[in-house]
Coordinates of C-alpha atoms in Angstrom, one line a residue:
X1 CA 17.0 35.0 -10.3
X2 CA 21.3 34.3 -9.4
X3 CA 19.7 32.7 -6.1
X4 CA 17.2 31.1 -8.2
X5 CA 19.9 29.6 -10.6
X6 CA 22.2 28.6 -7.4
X7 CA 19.9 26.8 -5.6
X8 CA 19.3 25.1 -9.0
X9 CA 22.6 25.1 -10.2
X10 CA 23.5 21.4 -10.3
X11 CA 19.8 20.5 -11.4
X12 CA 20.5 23.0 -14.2
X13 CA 23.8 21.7 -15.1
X14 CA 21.9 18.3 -15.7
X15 CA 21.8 18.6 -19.5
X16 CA 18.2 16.9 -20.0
X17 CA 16.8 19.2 -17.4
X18 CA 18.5 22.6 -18.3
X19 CA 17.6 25.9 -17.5
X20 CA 14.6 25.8 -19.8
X21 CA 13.4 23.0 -18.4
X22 CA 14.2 24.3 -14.5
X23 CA 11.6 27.3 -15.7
X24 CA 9.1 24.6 -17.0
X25 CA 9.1 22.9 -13.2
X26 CA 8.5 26.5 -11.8
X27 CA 4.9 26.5 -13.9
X28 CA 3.8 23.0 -13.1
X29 CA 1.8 21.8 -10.2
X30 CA 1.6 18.4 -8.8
X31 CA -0.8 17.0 -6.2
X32 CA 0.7 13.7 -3.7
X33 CA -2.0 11.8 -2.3
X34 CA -1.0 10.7 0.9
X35 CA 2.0 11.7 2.7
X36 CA 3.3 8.7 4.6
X37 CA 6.5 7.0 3.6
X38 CA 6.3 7.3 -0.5
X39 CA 4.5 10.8 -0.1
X40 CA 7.1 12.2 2.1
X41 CA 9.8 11.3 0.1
X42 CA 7.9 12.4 -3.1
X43 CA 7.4 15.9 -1.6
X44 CA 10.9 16.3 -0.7
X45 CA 12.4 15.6 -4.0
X46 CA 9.6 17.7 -5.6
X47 CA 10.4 20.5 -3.7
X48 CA 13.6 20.5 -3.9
X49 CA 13.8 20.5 -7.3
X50 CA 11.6 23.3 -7.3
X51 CA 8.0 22.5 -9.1
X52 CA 6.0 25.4 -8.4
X53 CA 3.0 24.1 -7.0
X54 CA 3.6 21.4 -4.7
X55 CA -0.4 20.1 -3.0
X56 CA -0.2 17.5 -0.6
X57 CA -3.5 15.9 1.4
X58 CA -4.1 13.2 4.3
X59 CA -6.7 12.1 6.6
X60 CA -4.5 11.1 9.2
X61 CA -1.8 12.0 12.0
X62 CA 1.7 11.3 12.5
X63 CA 2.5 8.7 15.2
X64 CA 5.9 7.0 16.5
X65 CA 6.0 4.0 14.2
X66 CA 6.0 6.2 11.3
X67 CA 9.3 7.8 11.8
X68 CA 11.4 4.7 10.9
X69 CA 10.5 5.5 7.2
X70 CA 8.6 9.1 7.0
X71 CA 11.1 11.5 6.4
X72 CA 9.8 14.7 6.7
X73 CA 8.3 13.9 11.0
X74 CA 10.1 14.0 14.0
X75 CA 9.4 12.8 17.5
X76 CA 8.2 16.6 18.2
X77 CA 5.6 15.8 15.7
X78 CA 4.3 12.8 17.3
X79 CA 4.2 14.5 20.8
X80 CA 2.4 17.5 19.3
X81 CA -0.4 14.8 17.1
X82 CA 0.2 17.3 14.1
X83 CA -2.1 15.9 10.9
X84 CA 0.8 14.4 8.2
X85 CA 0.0 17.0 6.0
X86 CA 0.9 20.0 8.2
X87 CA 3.6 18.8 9.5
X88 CA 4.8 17.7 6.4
X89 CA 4.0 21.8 4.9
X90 CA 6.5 22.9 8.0
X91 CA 9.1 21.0 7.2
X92 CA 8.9 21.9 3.0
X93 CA 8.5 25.1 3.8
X94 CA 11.7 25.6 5.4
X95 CA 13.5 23.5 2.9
X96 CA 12.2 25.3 0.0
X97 CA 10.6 28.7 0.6
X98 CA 9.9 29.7 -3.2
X99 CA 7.8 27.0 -4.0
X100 CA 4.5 27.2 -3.3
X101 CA 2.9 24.3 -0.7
X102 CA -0.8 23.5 0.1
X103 CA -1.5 20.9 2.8
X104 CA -5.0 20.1 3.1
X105 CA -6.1 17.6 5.7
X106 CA -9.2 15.4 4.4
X107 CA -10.0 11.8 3.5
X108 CA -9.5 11.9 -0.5
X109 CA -13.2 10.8 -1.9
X110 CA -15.3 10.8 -5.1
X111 CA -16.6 13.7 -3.2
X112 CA -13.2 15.6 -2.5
X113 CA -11.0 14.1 -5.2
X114 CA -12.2 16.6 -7.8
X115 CA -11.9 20.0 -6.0
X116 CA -8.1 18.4 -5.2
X117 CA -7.5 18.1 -8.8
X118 CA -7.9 21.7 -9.6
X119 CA -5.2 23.2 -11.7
X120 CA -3.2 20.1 -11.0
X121 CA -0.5 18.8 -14.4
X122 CA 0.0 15.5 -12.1
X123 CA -1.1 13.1 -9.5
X124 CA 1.6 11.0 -7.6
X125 CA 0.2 8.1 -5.3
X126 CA 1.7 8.4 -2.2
X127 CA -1.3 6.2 -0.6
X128 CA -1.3 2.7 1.2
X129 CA -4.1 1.0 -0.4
X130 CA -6.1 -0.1 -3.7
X131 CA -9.1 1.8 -3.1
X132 CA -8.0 5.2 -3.1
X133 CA -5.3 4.3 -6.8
X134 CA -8.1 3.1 -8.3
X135 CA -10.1 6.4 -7.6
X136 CA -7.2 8.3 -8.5
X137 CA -6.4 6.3 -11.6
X138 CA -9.7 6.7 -12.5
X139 CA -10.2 10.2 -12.1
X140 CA -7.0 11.2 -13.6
X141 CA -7.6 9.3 -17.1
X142 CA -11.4 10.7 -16.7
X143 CA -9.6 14.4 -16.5
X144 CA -6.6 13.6 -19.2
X145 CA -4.1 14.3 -16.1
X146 CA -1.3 11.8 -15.8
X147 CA -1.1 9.6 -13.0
X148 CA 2.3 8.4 -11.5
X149 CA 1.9 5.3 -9.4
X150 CA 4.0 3.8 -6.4
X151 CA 3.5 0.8 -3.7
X152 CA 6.1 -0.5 -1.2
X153 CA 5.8 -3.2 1.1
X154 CA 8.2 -5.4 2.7
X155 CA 10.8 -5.4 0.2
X156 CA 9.0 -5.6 -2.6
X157 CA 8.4 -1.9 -4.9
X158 CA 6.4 -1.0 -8.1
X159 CA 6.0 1.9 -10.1
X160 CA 4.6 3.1 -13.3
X161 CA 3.6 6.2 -15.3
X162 CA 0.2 6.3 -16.7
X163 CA -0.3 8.8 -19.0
X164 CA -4.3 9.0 -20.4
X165 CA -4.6 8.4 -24.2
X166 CA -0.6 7.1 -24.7
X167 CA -0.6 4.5 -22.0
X168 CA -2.5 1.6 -20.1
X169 CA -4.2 2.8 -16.8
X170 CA -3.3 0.8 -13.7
X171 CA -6.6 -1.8 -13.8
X172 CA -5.2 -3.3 -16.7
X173 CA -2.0 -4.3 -14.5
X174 CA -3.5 -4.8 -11.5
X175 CA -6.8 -6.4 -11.1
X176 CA -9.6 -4.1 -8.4
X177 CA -8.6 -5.8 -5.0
X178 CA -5.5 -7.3 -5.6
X179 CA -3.7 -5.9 -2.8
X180 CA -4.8 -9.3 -0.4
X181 CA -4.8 -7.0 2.3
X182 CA -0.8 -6.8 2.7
X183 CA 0.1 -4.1 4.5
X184 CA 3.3 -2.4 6.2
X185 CA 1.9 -2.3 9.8
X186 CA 1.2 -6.7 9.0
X187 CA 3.5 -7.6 7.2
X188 CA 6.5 -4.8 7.5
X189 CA 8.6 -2.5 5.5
X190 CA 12.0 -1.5 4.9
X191 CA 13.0 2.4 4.6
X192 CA 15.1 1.7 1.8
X193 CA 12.3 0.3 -0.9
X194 CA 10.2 3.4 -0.2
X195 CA 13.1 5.5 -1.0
X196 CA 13.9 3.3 -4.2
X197 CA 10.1 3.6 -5.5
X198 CA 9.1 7.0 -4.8
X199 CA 12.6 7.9 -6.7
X200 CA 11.6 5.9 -9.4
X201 CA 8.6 8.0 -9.4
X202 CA 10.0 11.3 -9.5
X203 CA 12.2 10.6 -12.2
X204 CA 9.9 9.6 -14.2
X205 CA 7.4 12.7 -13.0
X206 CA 10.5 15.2 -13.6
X207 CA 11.0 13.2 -16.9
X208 CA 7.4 14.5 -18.2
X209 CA 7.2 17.7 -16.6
X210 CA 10.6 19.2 -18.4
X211 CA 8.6 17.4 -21.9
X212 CA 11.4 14.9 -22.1
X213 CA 8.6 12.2 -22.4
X214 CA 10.8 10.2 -25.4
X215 CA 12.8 9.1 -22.1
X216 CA 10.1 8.4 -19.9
X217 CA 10.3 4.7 -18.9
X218 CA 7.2 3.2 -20.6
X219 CA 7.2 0.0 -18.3
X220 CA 5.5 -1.0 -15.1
X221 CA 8.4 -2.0 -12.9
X222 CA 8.5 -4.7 -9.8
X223 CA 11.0 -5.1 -8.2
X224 CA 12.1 -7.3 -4.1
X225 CA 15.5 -5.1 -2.7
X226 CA 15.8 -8.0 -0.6
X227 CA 15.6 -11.1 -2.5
X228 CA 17.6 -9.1 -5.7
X229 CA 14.9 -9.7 -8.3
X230 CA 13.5 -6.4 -10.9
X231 CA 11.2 -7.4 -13.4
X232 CA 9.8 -4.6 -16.4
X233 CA 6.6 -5.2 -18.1
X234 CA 6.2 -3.3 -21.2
X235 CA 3.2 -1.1 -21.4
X236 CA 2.5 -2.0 -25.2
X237 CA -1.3 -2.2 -25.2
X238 CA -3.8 -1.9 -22.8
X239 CA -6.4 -4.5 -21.9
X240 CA -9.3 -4.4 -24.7
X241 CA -11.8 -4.2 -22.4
X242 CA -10.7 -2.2 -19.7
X243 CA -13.6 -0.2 -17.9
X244 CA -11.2 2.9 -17.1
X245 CA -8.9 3.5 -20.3
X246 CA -11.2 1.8 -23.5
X247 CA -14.4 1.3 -22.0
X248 CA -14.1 4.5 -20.5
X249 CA -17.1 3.7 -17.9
X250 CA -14.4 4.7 -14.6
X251 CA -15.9 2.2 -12.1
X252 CA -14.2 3.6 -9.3
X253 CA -16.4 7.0 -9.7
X254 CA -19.2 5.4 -9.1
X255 CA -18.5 2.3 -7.0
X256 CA -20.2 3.0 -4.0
X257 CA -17.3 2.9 -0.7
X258 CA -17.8 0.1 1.9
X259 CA -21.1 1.3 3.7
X260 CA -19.9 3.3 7.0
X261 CA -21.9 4.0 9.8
X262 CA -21.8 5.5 13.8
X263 CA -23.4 3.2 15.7
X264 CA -25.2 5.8 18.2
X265 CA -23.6 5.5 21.7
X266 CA -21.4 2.8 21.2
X267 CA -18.6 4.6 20.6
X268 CA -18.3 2.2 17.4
X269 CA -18.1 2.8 13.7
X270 CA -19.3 -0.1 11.0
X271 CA -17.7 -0.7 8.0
X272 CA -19.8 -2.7 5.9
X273 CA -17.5 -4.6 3.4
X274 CA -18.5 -6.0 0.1
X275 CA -16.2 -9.2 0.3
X276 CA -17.1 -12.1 2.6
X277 CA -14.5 -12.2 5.5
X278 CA -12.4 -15.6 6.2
X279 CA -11.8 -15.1 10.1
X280 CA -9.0 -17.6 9.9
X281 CA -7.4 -16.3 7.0
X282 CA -7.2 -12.6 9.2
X283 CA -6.5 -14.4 12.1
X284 CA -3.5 -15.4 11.1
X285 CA -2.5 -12.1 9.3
X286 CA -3.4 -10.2 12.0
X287 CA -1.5 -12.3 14.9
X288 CA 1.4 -10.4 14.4
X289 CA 0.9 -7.6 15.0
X290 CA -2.1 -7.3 17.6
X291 CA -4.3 -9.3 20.1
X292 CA -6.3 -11.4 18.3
X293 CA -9.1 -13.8 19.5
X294 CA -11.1 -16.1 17.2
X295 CA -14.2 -17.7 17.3
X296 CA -16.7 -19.9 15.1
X297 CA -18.6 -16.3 14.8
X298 CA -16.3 -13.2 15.1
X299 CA -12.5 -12.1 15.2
X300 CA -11.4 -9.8 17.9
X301 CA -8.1 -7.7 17.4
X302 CA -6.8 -5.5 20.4
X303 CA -5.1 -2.8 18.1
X304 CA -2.1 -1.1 20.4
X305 CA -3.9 2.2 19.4
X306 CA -6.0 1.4 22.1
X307 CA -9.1 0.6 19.7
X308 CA -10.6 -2.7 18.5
X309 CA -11.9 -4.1 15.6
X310 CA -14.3 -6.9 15.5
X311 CA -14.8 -8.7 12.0
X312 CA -17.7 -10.9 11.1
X313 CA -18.0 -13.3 8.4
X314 CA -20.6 -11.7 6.5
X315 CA -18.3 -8.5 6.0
X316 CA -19.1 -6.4 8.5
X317 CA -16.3 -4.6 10.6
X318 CA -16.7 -2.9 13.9
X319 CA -14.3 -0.4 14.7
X320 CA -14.8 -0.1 18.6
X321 CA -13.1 2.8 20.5
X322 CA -14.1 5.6 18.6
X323 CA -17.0 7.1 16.4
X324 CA -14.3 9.5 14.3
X325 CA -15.5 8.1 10.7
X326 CA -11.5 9.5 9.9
X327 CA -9.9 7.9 12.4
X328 CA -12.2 4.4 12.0
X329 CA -11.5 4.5 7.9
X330 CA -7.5 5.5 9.3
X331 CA -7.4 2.3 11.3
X332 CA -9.1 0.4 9.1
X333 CA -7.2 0.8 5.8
X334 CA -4.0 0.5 8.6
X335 CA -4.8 -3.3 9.2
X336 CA -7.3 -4.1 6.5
X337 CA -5.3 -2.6 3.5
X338 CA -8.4 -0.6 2.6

């Protein structure tokens, strides 16, 4: 217990935190979806500030453009193709070795999500695109578990508590979509705005875990690092007819994904989208970033992964170069924003 309170001792000293409220993060357990840049930095704080429990998942592996903003990798990591979430586990295990750490490598589904959410208090999105929030977001107001969300990109950050049956869930914020396939491999990211949102996030997660919720924040905030501008939009009342928090139909359960599917010795995986596909529009957003070529009938991008992806108007994606459905869905979220 005096190592206990040492390690602890300036947290404790923090007056709304306390020792009774350092014993409250010892019995909680959180799960991060996706440990990239916001989930790295999520787990860190988390672990450091000694929650019990700490679960963290990904579906994909660290490489070398990930190290200007992922803190927990190292070059070593990249050389050795180590999933995220292990080599993530290795490095908060040596940081913190009386808190408890699951990494478990998988794509997070309808399928998985559930068996991920057991004996979980919260969810923290430390993902890179709309699909999998609006799963989680969801899910979490399905299950009553509170759901703290986080995006970075560029300079720009948002972040927001959603707690089910005292707050507005994330679709009546953010429309299903709206993510107009920015991401940080096309259009970049600064190390410093992840830092700044998934702190935001973990204040507000600590906030509710110690039951100091009168603090808690109670606004979605936006905010560009670069270009000085913060912005807080109150979270008074939720859309009246949202389909997640009043409705209570949780689209995102049973929204069937884009279809996927190997195409049998091809070495190619189709990704059937729902939206049509304006080659010039992707084009354009692509450019910078890889080797495109456009036609009348199909975009070709040269990714510097070595694979390719072919779009077509109608929807359809061709991820050429492998027929790992992980690895296509990686690559394709990657450059497509999921």
């Amino acid at each position: 217990m005096e190592e206990s309170l040492e390690r602890y001792s300036r947290q404790i000293r923090f007056s709304p935190i306390g020792e009774k409220g350092q014993k409250e993060l010892g019995t909680k357990s959180v799960l991060i979806v996706g440990v990239g840049a916001l989930g790295t930095v999520l787990a860190n704080h988390l672990v450091r500030a000694g929650v019990g429990l700490v679960r963290i998942v990904d579906r994909d592996y660290v490489e070398m453009s990930n190290l200007q903003r992922q803190m927990l990798f190292d070059e070593q990591d990249v050389r050795d193709s180590l999933p995220k979430a292990v080599a993530a586990e290795r490095k908060l295990k040596a940081i913190n070795s009386s808190v408890s750490i699951e990494a478990i490598v998988t794509d997070v589904t309808v399928a998985t999500l559930p068996g991920l959410l057991e004996g979980i208090d919260l969810v923290l999105d430390g993902t890179d695109n709309f699909r999998t929030r609006f799963l989680l977001n969801d899910m979490c107001f399905k299950l009553g578990i509170p759901f703290a969300y986080g995006g970075a990109v560029s300079a720009r950050g948002m972040s927001a508590m959603f707690i089910p049956n005292k707050t507005p869930c994330l679709r009546c914020f953010i429309n299903h979509g709206e993510g107009n396939g920015q991401t940080c491999d096309t259009i970049g990211v600064i190390s410093p705005v992840v830092d700044i949102v998934a702190s935001y996030q973990v204040i507000e997660v600590l906030k509710y875990l110690v039951d100091d919720h009168q603090a808690l924040r109670g606004t979605l905030r936006s905010f560009d690092v670069w270009r000085n501008h913060q912005f807080d939009l109150k979270m008074d009342a939720p859309k009246s007819d949202c389909p997640t928090c009043q409705k209570k139909e949780y689209p995102a359960l049973f929204d069937e994904e884009d279809h996927i599917t190997t195409l049998c010795g091809r070495e190619t995986v189709q990704i059937q989208r729902k939206e049509k596909i304006d080659l010039n529009v992707w084009s354009k957003r692509l450019k910078g970033v890889a080797e495109v070529q456009v036609t009348p009938f199909l975009l070709r991008v040269h990714l510097k992964e070595g694979e390719r992806l072919v779009l077509f108007p109608d929807g359809r994606v061709l991820i050429q170069g492998t027929e790992d459905m992980t690895r296509a869905k990686s690559l394709y979220s990657k450059y497509m924003g999921g």
